XYZ file of C-alpha atoms in Angstrom:
344
model
C -136.083 -91.826 151.377
C -134.636 -92.707 154.758
C -134.029 -89.771 157.085
C -130.738 -89.646 158.958
C -129.639 -87.964 162.187
C -125.869 -87.732 162.636
C -124.057 -87.421 165.963
C -120.424 -86.393 166.484
C -120.451 -85.540 162.796
C -116.934 -84.078 162.612
C -116.015 -83.116 159.065
C -118.827 -85.271 157.684
C -117.065 -88.336 156.291
C -119.765 -90.724 157.482
C -122.478 -88.214 156.550
C -121.218 -88.000 152.969
C -121.335 -91.793 152.853
C -124.905 -91.770 154.155
C -125.963 -89.315 151.436
C -124.244 -91.456 148.812
C -126.174 -94.437 150.220
C -129.454 -92.609 149.591
C -130.213 -91.128 153.018
C -131.291 -87.536 153.648
C -129.468 -85.836 156.534
C -131.997 -83.966 158.662
C -129.557 -83.079 161.453
C -125.815 -83.079 162.087
C -124.807 -82.485 165.711
C -121.211 -81.301 166.107
C -119.629 -79.317 168.936
C -116.322 -78.294 167.291
C -116.683 -74.882 165.575
C -114.338 -75.665 162.665
C -116.005 -79.006 161.974
C -119.455 -77.464 162.165
C -118.384 -74.806 159.673
C -117.029 -77.545 157.394
C -120.469 -79.173 157.477
C -122.069 -75.841 156.572
C -119.606 -75.160 153.753
C -120.613 -78.445 152.134
C -124.351 -78.159 152.864
C -124.582 -81.683 154.207
C -127.946 -81.277 155.888
C -131.079 -81.190 153.777
C -132.013 -77.824 155.328
C -129.812 -74.943 156.453
C -130.895 -75.284 160.087
C -129.866 -78.939 160.125
C -126.252 -78.219 161.144
C -126.445 -77.956 164.913
C -123.302 -76.626 166.562
C -123.911 -77.766 170.119
C -122.912 -80.215 172.811
C -124.790 -83.443 172.152
C -125.785 -83.500 175.824
C -128.024 -80.471 175.236
C -130.024 -82.005 172.373
C -133.512 -83.457 172.716
C -133.677 -86.099 169.971
C -137.450 -86.512 170.288
C -137.625 -83.456 168.025
C -136.977 -85.708 164.987
C -139.252 -88.583 166.009
C -142.192 -88.344 163.637
C -142.814 -91.871 162.425
C -140.852 -91.598 159.178
C -138.116 -94.178 158.415
C -135.068 -92.857 160.255
C -131.534 -93.972 161.044
C -129.005 -92.665 163.552
C -125.293 -92.637 162.692
C -122.136 -91.521 164.461
C -118.896 -92.352 166.199
C -118.509 -91.046 169.771
C -115.043 -89.805 170.815
C -112.807 -92.612 172.049
C -111.112 -90.821 174.986
C -113.321 -92.411 177.678
C -112.055 -95.892 176.824
C -108.697 -95.507 178.562
C -109.908 -97.117 181.786
C -111.969 -100.238 182.106
C -115.621 -99.575 182.877
C -115.136 -96.603 185.216
C -118.402 -95.053 184.038
C -120.601 -98.049 184.760
C -122.497 -96.705 187.755
C -125.636 -98.775 187.890
C -126.724 -101.792 185.891
C -130.341 -100.640 185.995
C -129.945 -97.313 184.192
C -128.477 -96.030 180.928
C -124.758 -95.332 180.938
C -125.182 -91.674 179.979
C -125.014 -90.787 183.663
C -121.250 -90.322 183.548
C -120.793 -86.975 181.733
C -117.368 -88.033 180.439
C -118.785 -90.887 178.454
C -120.321 -90.208 175.061
C -121.431 -93.804 174.529
C -124.169 -93.057 177.023
C -125.184 -89.994 175.012
C -125.382 -92.146 171.897
C -127.698 -94.533 173.724
C -129.802 -91.620 174.966
C -130.180 -90.508 171.349
C -131.311 -94.026 170.415
C -133.795 -94.061 173.282
C -135.273 -90.654 172.451
C -135.225 -90.857 168.642
C -136.316 -94.514 168.391
C -134.743 -94.848 164.918
C -135.478 -97.827 162.713
C -131.768 -98.565 162.793
C -128.480 -97.150 163.962
C -124.852 -97.327 162.857
C -122.226 -96.884 165.565
C -118.562 -96.446 164.608
C -115.413 -96.424 166.689
C -111.739 -97.300 166.894
C -110.631 -100.919 166.798
C -109.268 -100.651 170.341
C -112.785 -100.391 171.742
C -112.630 -104.203 171.721
C -109.264 -104.310 173.488
C -109.335 -106.212 176.823
C -109.015 -102.841 178.585
C -112.265 -101.628 177.044
C -114.252 -104.737 176.186
C -116.543 -104.509 179.218
C -117.462 -100.954 178.239
C -118.248 -102.097 174.724
C -120.231 -105.123 175.863
C -122.240 -102.879 178.191
C -123.044 -100.610 175.266
C -124.278 -103.578 173.205
C -126.341 -104.929 176.109
C -128.066 -101.605 176.684
C -128.780 -101.136 172.971
C -130.376 -104.579 172.931
C -132.386 -103.680 176.027
C -133.782 -100.750 174.043
C -135.094 -103.201 171.444
C -132.277 -103.348 168.884
C -130.689 -106.483 167.448
C -126.989 -105.695 167.154
C -124.335 -106.898 164.714
C -120.685 -106.092 165.450
C -118.374 -105.802 162.455
C -114.639 -105.133 162.320
C -113.926 -103.415 159.014
C -110.766 -102.581 157.119
C -111.447 -99.650 154.804
C -109.186 -101.171 152.130
C -111.587 -104.125 151.895
C -114.208 -101.746 150.475
C -112.187 -99.938 147.821
C -110.724 -97.197 150.023
C -107.027 -96.533 149.236
C -106.132 -96.807 152.910
C -105.656 -99.580 155.450
C -107.810 -98.281 158.267
C -109.484 -100.603 160.764
C -112.671 -99.606 162.557
C -115.468 -101.292 164.501
C -119.101 -100.815 163.473
C -122.279 -101.808 165.259
C -125.471 -102.197 163.221
C -128.615 -101.917 165.317
C -132.026 -102.871 163.875
C -135.177 -102.054 165.844
C -137.498 -104.947 166.704
C -135.536 -107.405 164.580
C -135.757 -111.095 165.452
C -132.031 -111.599 164.958
C -128.907 -109.588 164.093
C -128.345 -108.790 160.441
C -125.548 -110.568 158.516
C -122.093 -109.057 158.172
C -121.348 -106.818 155.178
C -119.567 -108.403 152.231
C -116.143 -106.979 151.391
C -115.466 -106.036 147.777
C -111.647 -105.947 147.721
C -108.819 -108.144 148.969
C -105.101 -108.012 149.662
C -103.232 -109.307 146.587
C -100.334 -110.180 148.887
C -102.581 -112.928 150.267
C -103.830 -114.698 147.124
C -105.262 -117.571 149.135
C -107.807 -115.115 150.607
C -108.758 -113.255 147.440
C -111.705 -115.506 146.480
C -112.525 -113.406 143.441
C -112.196 -110.059 145.205
C -110.933 -107.007 143.362
C -107.336 -106.232 144.481
C -106.777 -103.397 146.934
C -106.788 -99.954 145.326
C -103.476 -98.115 145.092
C -103.323 -94.587 146.453
C -101.813 -93.179 143.260
C -105.099 -93.255 141.377
C -106.606 -91.003 144.054
C -103.822 -88.461 144.631
C -101.551 -88.272 141.571
C -103.631 -85.432 140.106
C -102.731 -83.257 143.112
C -98.967 -83.585 142.562
C -98.829 -80.212 140.788
C -97.432 -76.856 141.873
C -100.914 -75.357 142.013
C -101.679 -77.552 145.050
C -98.376 -76.939 146.875
C -98.442 -76.018 150.569
C -95.686 -74.445 152.701
C -96.094 -77.174 155.336
C -95.224 -79.967 152.931
C -91.506 -79.118 152.681
C -89.505 -81.489 154.897
C -86.092 -80.775 153.370
C -84.744 -78.806 156.338
C -85.882 -81.349 158.894
C -83.933 -83.689 161.149
C -84.629 -86.906 159.243
C -84.944 -85.682 155.683
C -81.815 -87.524 154.512
C -83.268 -90.737 155.900
C -86.684 -90.033 154.371
C -85.168 -89.636 150.913
C -83.620 -93.095 151.148
C -86.715 -94.931 152.397
C -88.134 -96.895 149.414
C -91.747 -96.210 148.439
C -94.133 -98.365 150.443
C -91.633 -98.861 153.298
C -90.767 -97.262 156.626
C -87.649 -96.638 158.716
C -86.892 -100.360 159.050
C -85.919 -100.543 155.377
C -82.930 -98.233 155.967
C -80.980 -100.941 157.775
C -81.232 -103.192 154.708
C -79.955 -100.733 152.103
C -76.603 -101.117 150.439
C -74.209 -98.151 150.189
C -76.410 -96.062 152.467
C -74.614 -93.447 154.550
C -77.355 -92.222 156.892
C -78.756 -93.232 160.245
C -80.468 -96.537 160.842
C -82.843 -97.439 163.638
C -83.359 -100.584 165.650
C -86.417 -102.511 164.505
C -89.137 -101.804 167.038
C -87.306 -98.750 168.303
C -89.736 -96.435 166.522
C -93.438 -96.515 165.777
C -94.224 -98.408 162.582
C -95.379 -95.239 160.800
C -92.082 -93.404 161.371
C -90.779 -92.251 157.959
C -93.430 -94.347 156.209
C -93.631 -93.466 152.522
C -96.515 -94.122 150.160
C -96.273 -96.368 147.144
C -98.644 -95.304 144.341
C -99.732 -98.896 143.682
C -100.563 -99.700 147.314
C -103.113 -98.436 149.850
C -101.972 -95.809 152.319
C -101.446 -96.500 155.981
C -103.972 -94.852 158.299
C -104.200 -91.074 158.021
C -103.596 -89.716 161.530
C -105.467 -86.805 163.107
C -102.417 -85.441 164.929
C -99.265 -86.859 163.341
C -95.819 -85.999 164.641
C -93.395 -84.240 162.276
C -91.894 -87.521 161.014
C -94.981 -89.678 161.163
C -96.134 -90.907 157.769
C -97.476 -91.357 155.337
C -95.150 -89.183 153.281
C -95.489 -88.711 149.541
C -93.175 -90.837 147.414
C -91.640 -87.524 146.288
C -90.260 -87.005 149.811
C -92.700 -84.411 151.083
C -95.601 -84.253 153.464
C -99.070 -84.761 152.050
C -101.317 -81.905 150.948
C -104.868 -81.285 152.145
C -106.548 -82.479 148.924
C -104.373 -85.612 149.066
C -105.304 -86.634 152.593
C -108.926 -85.782 151.825
C -108.788 -87.997 148.714
C -107.239 -90.852 150.710
C -110.223 -90.536 153.041
C -112.425 -90.576 149.888
C -114.015 -87.201 150.495
C -115.455 -85.897 147.215
C -113.062 -83.781 145.167
C -113.607 -80.119 145.968
C -114.857 -80.803 149.496
C -114.165 -77.720 151.609
C -112.667 -77.602 155.111
C -112.763 -74.768 157.641
C -109.982 -73.838 160.060
C -106.200 -73.729 160.028
C -103.985 -76.492 158.669
C -103.731 -78.274 162.018
C -107.502 -78.241 162.485
C -108.074 -79.533 158.959
C -105.624 -82.401 159.499
C -107.472 -83.340 162.675
C -110.878 -83.187 160.996
C -109.786 -85.353 158.069
C -107.814 -87.793 160.216
C -110.752 -88.348 162.566
C -113.249 -88.908 159.748
C -114.743 -92.157 158.529
C -113.684 -92.647 154.899
C -116.752 -91.636 152.933
C -116.667 -94.704 150.679
C -116.527 -96.996 153.691
C -119.413 -95.037 155.206
C -121.430 -95.503 152.038
C -120.991 -99.285 152.188
C -121.866 -99.452 155.890
C -124.938 -97.194 155.686
C -126.146 -98.986 152.550
C -125.914 -102.277 154.449
C -127.896 -100.817 157.336
C -130.637 -99.413 155.103
C -130.871 -102.679 153.175
C -131.801 -104.535 156.372
C -134.233 -102.088 157.962
């Protein structure tokens, strides 16, 4: 069995995927107390001392270097990517020297652990022109450490996740002669039949969350009926957002100029379609909303992120939303880690 060290583990979405792919988690490094407790509640590490609540900068990763097949997984926080290349201090040394930048810490972990392969995950905007030099520097330094790198832009819905969520992955294989091939998607958008090519259609969110639409799962926070835009929310058709209001007949509420609001404003789920991206810190009228005109419940957002049913989360409601919203969908993680292990 392949051993796995996880960095920036959060609530464990990618870790769950790694376990489902056949890896054994020997260490999860997570600095947030609530997230670390979530990892403990679900016993994600193979041993009880494998959940390490600490700043990644304090960890010596040589501790897990023992010659056994090992992979490193994780997605560093994306906050440092707001300015182009400010942390690049010296082309002749690793980029961990800027303490604000966790990409450098990821590379330090690679250097110290010397895993057979690594899986790096981050937001799609890491390849935005503002950040591309940072990303290219990361790839160059990983290659300098002896890893052939494959960059893959994934949409979670393409792998059976009931959510359109785009992320960038980097697969690194130690001492490989060439980068590994891209993963093969399993699902396609039925709205684009010319691109289906035999794929299974995208999975609708209803199959994942309808069982939680019972009073036993109700939460006080879900009630939006006293809010500013509830009348408008009620009239938004399932699968649409605020833009649809301006096209309704015999509608007596407010309408909004197209482009005048973010696209997820008043967005409502349709049970037969994937969800939009689950946000870590949504505003009060940021979707997705349930088609029954309420905010989503914890087990619903967890199911949309494909956490196993019954997965437990520590912290208050705001902390739990953040943990789930920041996670890699577990099913997507399973596909990505499986692809990595297959090519070690």
